[in-house]
Amino acid sequence: MSLVTDVWFQLLRHLRMQLRMRMWIVVSLIQPIIWLVLFTQVFTSLSTLPDLEGVSYLQFFAPGVIVMTVMFGSAWAGMGLLHDMDMGILDKMMATPVTRLSILLARVMASMIVLLVQAMVILGIAVIMGVYVTTGLPGLLVMVILVSLLGLGFAAFSSGVAMYVKRSEPLVGVVNFIALPTVFLSSAMMPPNLLPEWLDTMRRFNPLDYAVTGVRDLVLNGWVWPDLLSSLGVLSVWAMMGTIFGMIMFRYKLQ
Amino acid sequence: MNAILVDKLTKVFPGGIVAVDSVDFDVRVGEIFGFLGPNGAGKTTTIKMLNTLIRPTSGTAIISGYDIRKNAAGVRRRIGYVGQNVGVDEYATAWENLVLYGHFYRLDRSTLKQRMNELLDLVDLAGHEHRMVSTYSGGMRKRLDIAMGLIHWPDVVFLDEPTVGLDPQTRAHIWDYIRALARFLNVTIFLTTHYMDEADQLSDRIAIIDNGKIIAVGTPDELKKSISGDVVILSPCSAREEDCQGFIEKSRQSLADRSYVVAMQAMERDLAVYVTEGETALPDIVRRLNQDGIEVRTIAFSRPSLDDVFLRYTGKIIRDQEGVPTTYADIQRRRNKRKS
């Protein structure tokens, strides 16, 4: 069971580090609020569109903001790993008997925990602004699972890329290249029916979209089981693929 | 008994760059082993292979009885690695850093606590253990870094350039700590450095690596003796003497048949005599010159520094001088250049 304790002690380290960076906490909580307020203001006239069926754009967009926050946050997980690499912390750790998988998992889980707190804050604010969660508390639990799986995958892929490129500049490039298109190739901002056909096809290959539709169903439409199960399935595979990729890159570093 | 036994260890990087080329050496239990080489010679690649951070292309090494290829996990339990970069977490206290490493080595709570107090005393950080590392000086960080590598009573500690980037005073302090480790904790220390004085001061034995190959192994004294022993500088000329060169030439002829003389070099008012061993050569030189009626006005002998050894072995001076033996003047000039 050394994997569990190894993850636990590193998780403590990462969370402690995050908590000690006060400025960072403030910024990361304010940023999604800005998203929420700003976007709903800009797109306010969209609620008159027939496909939103009387749902306010805030109601429609809040799930998107939650998922986007988790995705953007976790896509940067590799930066922390690069910091450890530059400081010699990673090499020092790798020369100890610590399980290799725990180094990756602890990082990924730390960013998950932080992002889930963020997501909950956003949801809380959305509720205050008038969003109603149809499925209530059980729905909230499933939402947590959905965004965690999404974030796990992104964080693991990001860590894997960091291991491969070994420098922050290319990682920044990769994340910037991936992040925004991933959002636009999904129904995060626009109802699926209003997307051009090719985009509507593309989004089915986009893990982010499965998280967005899953969370949105739970907020707006209740328990739509076939969609929900397919979202859970796809996101589980995504998370697993990320972890495997991350581990392969850890091995690669040993070469 | 060997702490480290290296057998034809080789690392070829993608692109065919041979960083370490079939290297063999052994490190005895309890010694401080200096691993010396210019930048890019293969020092760090070797240390990373020995620490299981990268895999050898071929060959292997046995550390504390564990093969780095077949039993990396065993090696990791028995070694401490203190890398070139200070691998400590700045956003944590010394205590938190040490606790994390204690858990990596599966130490139980009470053992760990006792060991931490012991080590904090050893590296003089007691009383600072609950301060954030970000408030530490460079020397304090390095000491913590070393303590973290010792938390589990390792058999072998690897110190990769332990004083690089530190000021001279801090360097001297770190040396004291390293000596204390070897003395009190009875660990084997594998030290890489490109500072000659550091290797000379600390090491029981030294290996010199250049272009991925070991070119010399021995104690600092053996290595120094191996390059022509000592250098005796004598002057047969008094201050007002006109025919100084004549006396020097006479001295040279007088000493030419001595078996301990390796080479001689006339200088403006001195004669440099390269001898196998200064202690025994000195009295004989004086006796011999007196017999031939030459009065020795001043005489001194010095040992070649490890710098000279290193330069000789890595070939740089010999190449620069095109085969002419290094003269005392050359050595002095080089020393002055380094100081300035």
Coordinates of C-alpha atoms in Angstrom, one line a residue:
Chain A
M1 CA 0.0 0.0 0.0
S2 CA 3.0 2.2 -0.4
L3 CA 1.3 3.9 -3.4
V4 CA -1.5 5.2 -1.3
T5 CA 0.8 6.7 1.4
D6 CA 3.2 8.0 -1.2
V7 CA 0.4 9.8 -2.9
W8 CA -1.0 11.0 0.4
F9 CA 2.3 12.7 1.6
Q10 CA 3.0 14.3 -1.7
L11 CA -0.6 15.5 -2.0
L12 CA -0.2 17.2 1.4
R13 CA 2.9 18.9 0.0
H14 CA 1.2 20.2 -3.1
L15 CA -1.9 21.4 -1.2
R16 CA 0.2 23.1 1.4
M17 CA 2.1 24.8 -1.3
Q18 CA -1.1 26.0 -3.0
L19 CA -2.6 27.3 0.3
R20 CA 0.6 29.3 1.0
M21 CA 0.2 31.2 -2.2
R22 CA -2.5 33.6 -1.1
M23 CA -2.5 35.7 -4.2
W24 CA -3.0 32.7 -6.3
I25 CA -6.1 31.6 -4.3
V26 CA -7.7 35.0 -4.7
V27 CA -7.0 35.2 -8.4
S28 CA -8.2 31.7 -9.1
L29 CA -11.5 32.3 -7.3
I30 CA -12.1 35.7 -8.9
Q31 CA -11.3 34.6 -12.4
P32 CA -14.2 32.2 -13.0
I33 CA -16.6 34.7 -11.5
I34 CA -15.5 37.1 -14.2
W35 CA -16.1 34.5 -16.8
L36 CA -19.6 33.9 -15.5
V37 CA -20.6 37.5 -15.2
L38 CA -18.9 38.8 -18.3
F39 CA -20.0 36.0 -20.7
T40 CA -23.6 36.0 -19.6
Q41 CA -23.6 39.8 -20.2
V42 CA -22.0 39.6 -23.6
F43 CA -24.3 36.8 -24.7
T44 CA -27.4 38.0 -23.0
S45 CA -29.4 38.3 -26.2
L46 CA -28.7 34.6 -27.0
S47 CA -31.5 33.7 -24.5
T48 CA -34.0 34.8 -27.1
L49 CA -32.8 32.1 -29.4
P50 CA -35.4 29.4 -30.0
D51 CA -33.1 26.5 -29.1
L52 CA -32.5 27.8 -25.5
E53 CA -36.3 27.3 -25.0
G54 CA -36.7 30.0 -22.5
V55 CA -33.6 29.0 -20.4
S56 CA -31.5 32.0 -19.5
Y57 CA -28.0 32.0 -21.0
L58 CA -26.6 32.0 -17.5
Q59 CA -28.5 28.8 -16.8
F60 CA -27.2 27.4 -20.1
F61 CA -23.6 28.7 -19.7
A62 CA -22.9 28.0 -16.0
P63 CA -22.1 24.3 -16.6
G64 CA -19.8 25.4 -19.4
V65 CA -17.9 27.7 -17.1
I66 CA -17.4 25.0 -14.5
V67 CA -16.1 22.5 -17.0
M68 CA -13.9 25.1 -18.7
T69 CA -12.4 26.2 -15.4
V70 CA -11.5 22.6 -14.6
M71 CA -10.1 22.0 -18.1
F72 CA -7.9 25.2 -18.2
G73 CA -6.7 24.6 -14.6
S74 CA -5.7 21.0 -15.1
A75 CA -4.1 21.6 -18.5
W76 CA -1.5 23.6 -16.6
A77 CA -0.7 20.8 -14.2
G78 CA 2.5 20.1 -16.1
M79 CA 3.9 23.5 -15.1
G80 CA 4.3 22.4 -11.5
L81 CA 6.1 19.3 -12.6
L82 CA 8.5 21.4 -14.7
H83 CA 9.1 23.6 -11.6
D84 CA 10.1 20.4 -9.7
M85 CA 12.2 19.3 -12.6
D86 CA 14.1 22.7 -12.8
M87 CA 14.7 22.8 -9.1
G88 CA 16.2 19.3 -9.0
I89 CA 13.3 18.2 -6.8
L90 CA 12.1 15.6 -9.3
D91 CA 15.6 14.0 -9.7
K92 CA 16.0 13.9 -5.9
M93 CA 12.7 12.2 -5.5
M94 CA 13.3 9.7 -8.3
A95 CA 16.4 8.6 -6.6
T96 CA 14.3 7.5 -3.6
P97 CA 12.2 4.4 -3.4
V98 CA 9.0 6.5 -3.9
T99 CA 6.6 4.8 -6.3
R100 CA 6.8 6.5 -9.7
L101 CA 3.1 6.5 -10.3
S102 CA 2.6 8.4 -7.0
I103 CA 4.5 11.4 -8.3
L104 CA 2.1 11.7 -11.2
L105 CA -1.0 10.9 -9.3
A106 CA -0.3 13.2 -6.4
R107 CA 0.2 16.1 -8.7
V108 CA -2.9 15.3 -10.7
M109 CA -5.0 14.8 -7.7
A110 CA -3.8 18.0 -6.0
S111 CA -4.9 20.0 -9.0
M112 CA -8.2 18.1 -9.0
I113 CA -9.0 19.0 -5.4
V114 CA -8.2 22.7 -6.0
L115 CA -10.2 22.8 -9.1
L116 CA -13.2 21.0 -7.5
V117 CA -13.2 23.7 -4.8
Q118 CA -13.2 26.3 -7.6
A119 CA -16.0 24.5 -9.4
M120 CA -18.1 24.4 -6.3
V121 CA -17.6 28.2 -5.7
I122 CA -18.7 28.9 -9.3
L123 CA -21.7 26.7 -8.9
G124 CA -22.5 28.4 -5.6
I125 CA -22.3 31.8 -7.3
A126 CA -24.4 30.6 -10.2
V127 CA -27.0 29.4 -7.8
I128 CA -27.1 32.7 -6.1
M129 CA -27.4 34.4 -9.6
G130 CA -30.5 32.2 -10.2
V131 CA -29.4 28.9 -11.6
Y132 CA -31.4 26.0 -10.4
V133 CA -29.9 22.5 -10.3
T134 CA -32.6 20.1 -11.2
T135 CA -31.0 16.9 -9.9
G136 CA -30.1 18.4 -6.5
L137 CA -27.3 17.0 -4.3
P138 CA -27.0 13.6 -5.9
G139 CA -26.6 15.4 -9.2
L140 CA -23.9 17.5 -7.7
L141 CA -22.0 14.3 -6.7
V142 CA -22.1 13.0 -10.3
M143 CA -21.0 16.4 -11.6
V144 CA -17.9 16.1 -9.3
I145 CA -17.1 12.7 -10.8
L146 CA -17.6 14.0 -14.4
V147 CA -15.3 17.0 -14.0
S148 CA -12.8 15.1 -12.0
L149 CA -12.4 12.5 -14.7
L150 CA -12.1 15.3 -17.3
G151 CA -9.5 17.1 -15.2
L152 CA -7.6 14.0 -14.4
G153 CA -7.1 13.2 -18.1
F154 CA -6.0 16.8 -18.9
A155 CA -3.7 17.0 -15.9
A156 CA -2.1 13.7 -16.7
F157 CA -1.6 14.5 -20.4
S158 CA -0.2 17.9 -19.4
S159 CA 2.3 16.2 -17.0
G160 CA 3.2 13.8 -19.7
V161 CA 3.9 16.5 -22.2
A162 CA 5.9 18.4 -19.6
M163 CA 8.1 15.3 -19.1
Y164 CA 8.6 15.0 -22.8
V165 CA 9.4 18.7 -23.6
K166 CA 11.2 19.4 -20.3
R167 CA 10.8 23.2 -20.7
S168 CA 8.0 25.5 -19.9
E169 CA 7.9 27.4 -23.3
P170 CA 6.8 24.4 -25.4
L171 CA 4.3 23.4 -22.8
V172 CA 2.8 26.9 -22.8
G173 CA 2.6 26.6 -26.5
V174 CA 0.9 23.2 -26.5
V175 CA -1.6 24.3 -23.8
N176 CA -2.5 27.5 -25.6
F177 CA -2.8 25.6 -28.8
I178 CA -5.2 23.0 -27.4
A179 CA -7.2 24.9 -24.8
L180 CA -9.3 27.4 -26.7
P181 CA -10.0 25.2 -29.7
T182 CA -11.2 22.5 -27.3
V183 CA -13.7 24.9 -25.9
F184 CA -14.9 26.1 -29.3
L185 CA -15.2 22.5 -30.6
S186 CA -17.8 21.8 -28.0
S187 CA -21.2 22.9 -26.9
A188 CA -19.8 24.8 -23.9
M189 CA -20.9 28.2 -25.3
M190 CA -23.4 27.4 -27.9
P191 CA -26.3 24.9 -27.9
P192 CA -25.5 21.9 -30.1
N193 CA -28.4 22.5 -32.5
L194 CA -27.0 25.9 -33.3
L195 CA -23.5 24.5 -34.2
P196 CA -22.6 23.9 -37.8
E197 CA -22.8 20.3 -38.8
W198 CA -19.1 19.6 -39.0
L199 CA -18.6 21.1 -35.5
D200 CA -21.5 19.0 -34.2
T201 CA -19.6 16.0 -35.5
M202 CA -16.2 17.1 -34.2
R203 CA -17.5 17.6 -30.6
R204 CA -18.2 13.9 -30.3
F205 CA -14.5 13.3 -30.3
N206 CA -13.9 16.0 -27.6
P207 CA -13.8 14.8 -24.0
L208 CA -14.7 18.3 -22.9
D209 CA -18.0 18.1 -24.7
Y210 CA -19.0 14.9 -22.8
A211 CA -18.3 16.7 -19.5
V212 CA -20.2 19.8 -20.6
T213 CA -23.3 17.9 -21.8
G214 CA -23.2 15.7 -18.7
V215 CA -23.1 18.6 -16.3
R216 CA -25.6 20.6 -18.3
D217 CA -28.1 17.7 -18.3
L218 CA -27.7 17.4 -14.5
V219 CA -28.4 21.1 -14.1
L220 CA -31.1 21.6 -16.7
N221 CA -32.7 18.4 -17.8
G222 CA -32.4 15.9 -14.8
W223 CA -31.2 12.3 -15.1
V224 CA -30.8 11.6 -18.8
W225 CA -29.3 8.1 -18.2
P226 CA -28.1 7.1 -21.7
D227 CA -26.2 10.4 -22.2
L228 CA -24.9 10.4 -18.7
L229 CA -23.6 6.9 -18.9
S230 CA -21.9 7.6 -22.2
S231 CA -20.3 10.7 -20.7
L232 CA -19.1 8.7 -17.7
G233 CA -17.7 6.0 -20.0
V234 CA -15.9 8.3 -22.4
L235 CA -14.4 10.4 -19.6
S236 CA -13.2 7.3 -17.7
V237 CA -11.4 6.2 -20.8
W238 CA -10.0 9.7 -21.2
A239 CA -8.7 9.8 -17.7
M240 CA -7.1 6.3 -18.1
M241 CA -5.5 7.3 -21.4
G242 CA -4.0 10.4 -19.8
T243 CA -2.6 8.4 -16.9
I244 CA -1.1 5.8 -19.1
F245 CA 0.4 8.5 -21.4
G246 CA 1.8 10.2 -18.3
M247 CA 3.4 7.0 -17.0
I248 CA 4.9 6.2 -20.4
M249 CA 6.5 9.7 -20.5
F250 CA 7.9 9.1 -16.9
R251 CA 9.5 6.0 -18.2
Y252 CA 10.8 7.9 -21.2
K253 CA 12.5 10.3 -18.9
L254 CA 14.5 7.4 -17.4
Q255 CA 16.0 6.5 -20.7
Chain B
M1 CA 35.0 -4.5 0.4
N2 CA 33.6 -2.2 -2.3
A3 CA 30.7 0.2 -1.8
I4 CA 30.5 0.8 -5.6
L5 CA 31.8 -1.5 -8.3
V6 CA 31.5 0.0 -11.8
D7 CA 31.8 -2.4 -14.7
K8 CA 32.2 -1.2 -18.3
L9 CA 29.5 1.4 -17.7
T10 CA 28.5 3.1 -21.0
K11 CA 25.9 5.7 -22.0
V12 CA 25.2 6.6 -25.5
F13 CA 22.7 9.4 -26.0
P14 CA 20.3 9.5 -29.0
G15 CA 22.3 10.9 -31.9
G16 CA 25.3 8.7 -31.0
I17 CA 26.9 11.0 -28.5
V18 CA 29.0 8.8 -26.2
A19 CA 28.8 10.5 -22.8
V20 CA 30.3 7.7 -20.8
D21 CA 32.6 5.2 -22.5
S22 CA 33.1 1.8 -20.9
V23 CA 34.1 3.2 -17.5
D24 CA 35.5 0.9 -14.7
F25 CA 36.3 1.8 -11.2
D26 CA 35.6 0.9 -7.6
V27 CA 34.8 2.9 -4.5
R28 CA 35.7 1.3 -1.1
V29 CA 33.4 1.4 1.9
G30 CA 33.9 4.5 4.0
E31 CA 36.0 6.5 1.7
I32 CA 35.4 9.9 0.1
F33 CA 35.8 9.3 -3.6
G34 CA 36.3 12.3 -5.8
F35 CA 35.1 12.2 -9.3
L36 CA 36.8 14.9 -11.2
G37 CA 36.4 16.2 -14.7
P38 CA 35.8 19.3 -16.8
N39 CA 32.3 20.3 -17.7
G40 CA 30.8 17.9 -20.2
A41 CA 33.3 15.1 -19.4
G42 CA 30.6 12.6 -18.3
K43 CA 30.5 13.3 -14.6
T44 CA 26.8 14.0 -14.2
T45 CA 25.8 11.3 -16.7
T46 CA 27.8 8.8 -14.6
I47 CA 26.3 9.9 -11.3
K48 CA 22.8 9.8 -12.8
M49 CA 23.3 6.2 -14.0
L50 CA 24.6 5.2 -10.6
N51 CA 21.5 6.8 -9.0
T52 CA 19.1 5.0 -11.4
L53 CA 17.9 8.3 -12.8
I54 CA 18.9 7.2 -16.3
R55 CA 19.6 3.8 -17.7
P56 CA 23.0 2.7 -18.9
T57 CA 23.3 1.7 -22.6
S58 CA 25.6 -1.1 -21.6
G59 CA 27.7 -2.3 -18.7
T60 CA 26.5 -1.9 -15.1
A61 CA 27.5 -1.1 -11.5
I62 CA 26.9 -2.8 -8.2
I63 CA 26.1 -0.4 -5.3
S64 CA 26.0 -1.9 -1.8
G65 CA 25.4 -5.3 -3.4
Y66 CA 22.6 -4.2 -5.7
D67 CA 22.9 -4.1 -9.5
I68 CA 21.7 -0.7 -10.9
R69 CA 20.1 -2.5 -13.9
K70 CA 18.6 -5.5 -12.2
N71 CA 17.6 -4.1 -8.8
A72 CA 17.1 -0.3 -9.1
A73 CA 14.7 -0.5 -6.2
G74 CA 17.4 -2.0 -4.0
V75 CA 19.9 0.6 -5.0
R76 CA 17.4 3.4 -4.2
R77 CA 16.9 2.2 -0.7
R78 CA 20.6 2.2 0.0
I79 CA 21.8 5.5 -1.5
G80 CA 21.3 9.2 -0.8
Y81 CA 21.4 11.6 -3.8
V82 CA 22.3 15.2 -3.4
G83 CA 22.1 16.7 -6.9
Q84 CA 23.6 19.7 -8.5
N85 CA 20.5 21.7 -8.0
V86 CA 19.2 22.1 -4.5
G87 CA 16.3 19.7 -4.6
V88 CA 14.4 21.1 -1.6
D89 CA 10.9 22.5 -1.6
E90 CA 11.0 26.3 -1.0
Y91 CA 7.3 26.5 -0.1
A92 CA 7.8 24.2 2.9
T93 CA 9.8 24.2 6.1
A94 CA 13.0 22.1 6.6
W95 CA 10.9 19.9 8.9
E96 CA 8.3 19.3 6.3
N97 CA 10.9 18.6 3.7
L98 CA 12.6 16.0 5.9
V99 CA 9.3 14.4 6.9
L100 CA 8.4 13.9 3.2
Y101 CA 11.7 12.1 2.6
G102 CA 11.4 10.1 5.7
H103 CA 8.1 8.7 4.4
F104 CA 9.7 8.0 1.0
Y105 CA 12.0 5.7 2.9
R106 CA 9.2 4.2 5.0
L107 CA 10.6 5.3 8.3
D108 CA 8.2 5.1 11.2
R109 CA 7.3 8.2 13.1
S110 CA 9.5 8.0 16.1
T111 CA 12.6 6.8 14.3
L112 CA 12.1 9.6 11.8
K113 CA 11.7 12.2 14.5
Q114 CA 14.9 11.1 16.2
R115 CA 16.8 11.0 13.0
M116 CA 15.6 14.4 12.0
N117 CA 16.8 16.0 15.2
E118 CA 20.2 14.2 14.8
L119 CA 20.6 15.5 11.2
L120 CA 19.4 19.0 12.0
D121 CA 22.1 19.1 14.6
L122 CA 24.7 17.7 12.3
V123 CA 24.1 20.3 9.5
D124 CA 23.6 23.1 12.0
L125 CA 20.0 23.8 11.1
A126 CA 18.5 23.1 14.6
G127 CA 16.4 26.0 15.6
H128 CA 15.6 26.9 12.0
E129 CA 13.6 23.7 11.1
H130 CA 10.2 25.5 11.2
R131 CA 11.2 28.3 9.0
M132 CA 10.2 28.4 5.4
V133 CA 13.1 27.3 3.2
S134 CA 12.4 30.3 1.0
T135 CA 14.0 32.4 3.8
Y136 CA 17.1 30.3 3.9
S137 CA 20.5 31.3 2.5
G138 CA 22.1 29.3 -0.3
G139 CA 24.4 27.5 2.2
M140 CA 21.5 26.6 4.5
R141 CA 19.5 25.1 1.6
K142 CA 22.5 23.0 0.5
R143 CA 22.8 21.7 4.1
L144 CA 19.2 20.8 4.2
D145 CA 19.6 19.2 0.8
I146 CA 22.4 17.1 2.2
A147 CA 20.4 16.2 5.4
M148 CA 17.5 15.0 3.2
G149 CA 19.9 12.6 1.4
L150 CA 20.9 11.1 4.7
I151 CA 17.6 10.6 6.4
H152 CA 17.6 6.8 5.9
W153 CA 21.2 5.9 6.9
P154 CA 22.3 5.4 3.4
D155 CA 25.4 3.3 2.6
V156 CA 26.5 5.6 -0.1
V157 CA 25.8 9.3 -0.6
F158 CA 26.2 11.0 -4.0
L159 CA 27.2 14.6 -3.9
D160 CA 27.0 16.1 -7.3
E161 CA 29.0 19.4 -7.4
P162 CA 28.0 20.2 -3.8
T163 CA 29.4 23.7 -3.6
V164 CA 28.8 25.0 -7.1
G165 CA 27.5 28.6 -6.9
L166 CA 28.3 29.1 -3.3
D167 CA 30.7 31.7 -1.9
P168 CA 34.2 30.6 -0.7
Q169 CA 33.2 30.9 3.0
T170 CA 30.1 28.8 2.6
R171 CA 32.1 26.3 0.5
A172 CA 34.6 25.8 3.3
H173 CA 31.6 25.2 5.7
I174 CA 30.1 22.6 3.4
W175 CA 33.5 20.9 3.3
D176 CA 33.5 20.6 7.0
Y177 CA 30.0 19.0 7.0
I178 CA 31.1 16.6 4.3
R179 CA 34.1 15.6 6.4
A180 CA 31.9 15.3 9.5
L181 CA 29.6 12.9 7.6
A182 CA 32.4 10.6 6.6
R183 CA 33.8 10.6 10.1
F184 CA 30.7 10.3 12.2
L185 CA 28.2 8.6 10.0
N186 CA 30.6 6.2 8.4
V187 CA 29.0 6.6 5.0
T188 CA 30.8 6.2 1.6
I189 CA 30.8 9.5 -0.2
F190 CA 30.9 9.8 -4.0
L191 CA 31.7 13.4 -4.8
T192 CA 31.8 15.0 -8.2
T193 CA 33.3 18.4 -8.7
H194 CA 35.3 20.5 -11.1
Y195 CA 37.0 22.3 -8.3
M196 CA 40.5 20.9 -7.9
D197 CA 41.0 22.2 -4.4
E198 CA 37.7 20.7 -3.3
A199 CA 38.7 17.3 -4.6
D200 CA 42.1 17.6 -3.1
Q201 CA 40.8 18.7 0.3
L202 CA 38.1 16.1 0.7
S203 CA 38.9 13.0 -1.3
D204 CA 40.7 9.9 -0.1
R205 CA 40.9 8.8 -3.7
I206 CA 40.2 10.5 -7.0
A207 CA 39.2 9.4 -10.5
I208 CA 39.6 11.8 -13.4
I209 CA 37.2 11.5 -16.2
D210 CA 37.6 13.2 -19.6
N211 CA 35.7 12.7 -22.8
G212 CA 33.7 9.9 -21.1
K213 CA 36.8 7.9 -20.1
I214 CA 38.6 7.4 -16.8
I215 CA 42.1 8.6 -17.4
A216 CA 43.6 8.3 -13.9
V217 CA 42.6 6.9 -10.5
G218 CA 44.5 7.2 -7.2
T219 CA 45.0 9.2 -4.0
P220 CA 45.6 12.9 -4.5
D221 CA 49.3 12.3 -3.5
E222 CA 49.7 9.3 -5.9
L223 CA 48.2 11.4 -8.7
K224 CA 50.5 14.3 -8.0
K225 CA 53.6 12.0 -7.8
S226 CA 52.6 10.3 -11.0
I227 CA 53.2 13.4 -13.1
S228 CA 56.9 13.9 -12.4
G229 CA 56.9 14.1 -8.6
D230 CA 57.9 17.4 -7.1
V231 CA 59.5 20.4 -8.4
V232 CA 62.7 21.8 -6.8
I233 CA 63.5 25.5 -7.5
L234 CA 67.1 26.5 -6.7
S235 CA 69.2 29.5 -7.3
P236 CA 73.0 29.4 -7.4
C237 CA 73.2 33.1 -8.0
S238 CA 73.6 35.8 -5.4
A239 CA 71.9 39.1 -6.0
R240 CA 74.9 40.9 -7.6
E241 CA 76.3 37.9 -9.5
E242 CA 77.0 38.8 -13.2
D243 CA 77.3 35.3 -14.7
C244 CA 74.1 33.8 -13.4
Q245 CA 73.3 31.7 -16.5
G246 CA 76.8 30.2 -16.2
F247 CA 76.2 29.0 -12.7
I248 CA 72.8 27.7 -13.7
E249 CA 74.4 25.7 -16.6
K250 CA 77.1 24.4 -14.3
S251 CA 74.4 23.2 -11.8
R252 CA 72.5 21.6 -14.6
Q253 CA 75.5 19.6 -15.7
S254 CA 76.3 18.6 -12.1
L255 CA 72.8 17.2 -11.5
A256 CA 72.4 15.6 -15.0
D257 CA 73.4 12.1 -13.8
R258 CA 71.2 11.9 -10.8
S259 CA 68.6 9.1 -11.1
Y260 CA 65.8 11.1 -9.4
V261 CA 65.9 13.9 -11.9
V262 CA 63.1 13.7 -14.4
A263 CA 63.6 17.0 -16.2
M264 CA 65.3 20.4 -15.7
Q265 CA 64.4 23.8 -16.9
A266 CA 66.6 26.9 -16.7
M267 CA 64.9 30.2 -15.8
E268 CA 66.2 33.7 -15.5
R269 CA 67.8 33.3 -12.1
D270 CA 66.6 29.9 -11.1
L271 CA 66.8 26.3 -12.1
A272 CA 63.7 24.2 -11.9
V273 CA 64.5 20.5 -11.3
Y274 CA 61.6 18.0 -11.7
V275 CA 62.3 15.2 -9.3
T276 CA 60.6 12.0 -8.3
E277 CA 60.4 12.9 -4.6
G278 CA 61.3 16.2 -3.1
E279 CA 62.0 15.0 0.4
T280 CA 64.9 12.7 -0.6
A281 CA 66.1 14.7 -3.6
L282 CA 66.6 18.0 -1.7
P283 CA 69.6 16.9 0.6
D284 CA 71.3 15.2 -2.3
I285 CA 71.0 18.1 -4.6
V286 CA 72.6 20.4 -2.0
R287 CA 75.4 17.9 -1.2
R288 CA 76.1 17.4 -4.9
L289 CA 76.3 21.0 -5.8
N290 CA 78.5 21.8 -2.9
Q291 CA 80.9 19.0 -4.0
D292 CA 81.1 20.6 -7.4
G293 CA 81.8 24.0 -5.8
I294 CA 78.5 25.6 -6.5
E295 CA 77.0 27.5 -3.7
V296 CA 73.2 27.1 -3.4
R297 CA 71.8 30.5 -2.4
T298 CA 68.1 29.6 -2.2
I299 CA 66.3 26.3 -2.5
A300 CA 62.7 25.2 -2.2
F301 CA 60.5 22.4 -3.3
S302 CA 56.8 22.3 -4.0
R303 CA 54.4 19.5 -4.9
P304 CA 52.4 19.9 -8.0
S305 CA 48.8 20.8 -7.2
L306 CA 46.0 18.7 -8.4
D307 CA 45.4 21.4 -11.0
D308 CA 48.7 20.5 -12.6
V309 CA 47.8 16.8 -12.4
F310 CA 44.5 17.4 -14.0
L311 CA 45.9 19.6 -16.8
R312 CA 48.6 17.1 -17.5
Y313 CA 46.2 14.2 -17.7
T314 CA 43.5 15.9 -19.7
G315 CA 46.4 16.9 -22.0
K316 CA 45.6 20.5 -22.2
I317 CA 48.9 22.0 -21.1
I318 CA 51.0 19.4 -23.0
R319 CA 49.0 20.2 -26.1
D320 CA 49.5 23.9 -25.6
Q321 CA 53.2 23.6 -25.0
E322 CA 53.7 21.1 -27.8
G323 CA 55.6 18.5 -25.8
V324 CA 57.8 20.8 -23.8
P325 CA 57.6 19.9 -20.1
T326 CA 55.5 22.3 -18.0
T327 CA 57.9 24.7 -16.4
Y328 CA 57.6 26.2 -12.9
A329 CA 57.1 29.6 -14.6
D330 CA 54.2 28.2 -16.6
I331 CA 52.6 26.9 -13.5
Q332 CA 53.0 30.2 -11.7
R333 CA 51.7 32.1 -14.6
R334 CA 48.7 29.8 -14.8
R335 CA 48.1 30.2 -11.1
N336 CA 48.3 34.0 -11.3
K337 CA 45.9 34.0 -14.2
R338 CA 43.4 31.9 -12.2
K339 CA 43.6 34.2 -9.2
S340 CA 43.0 37.3 -11.2

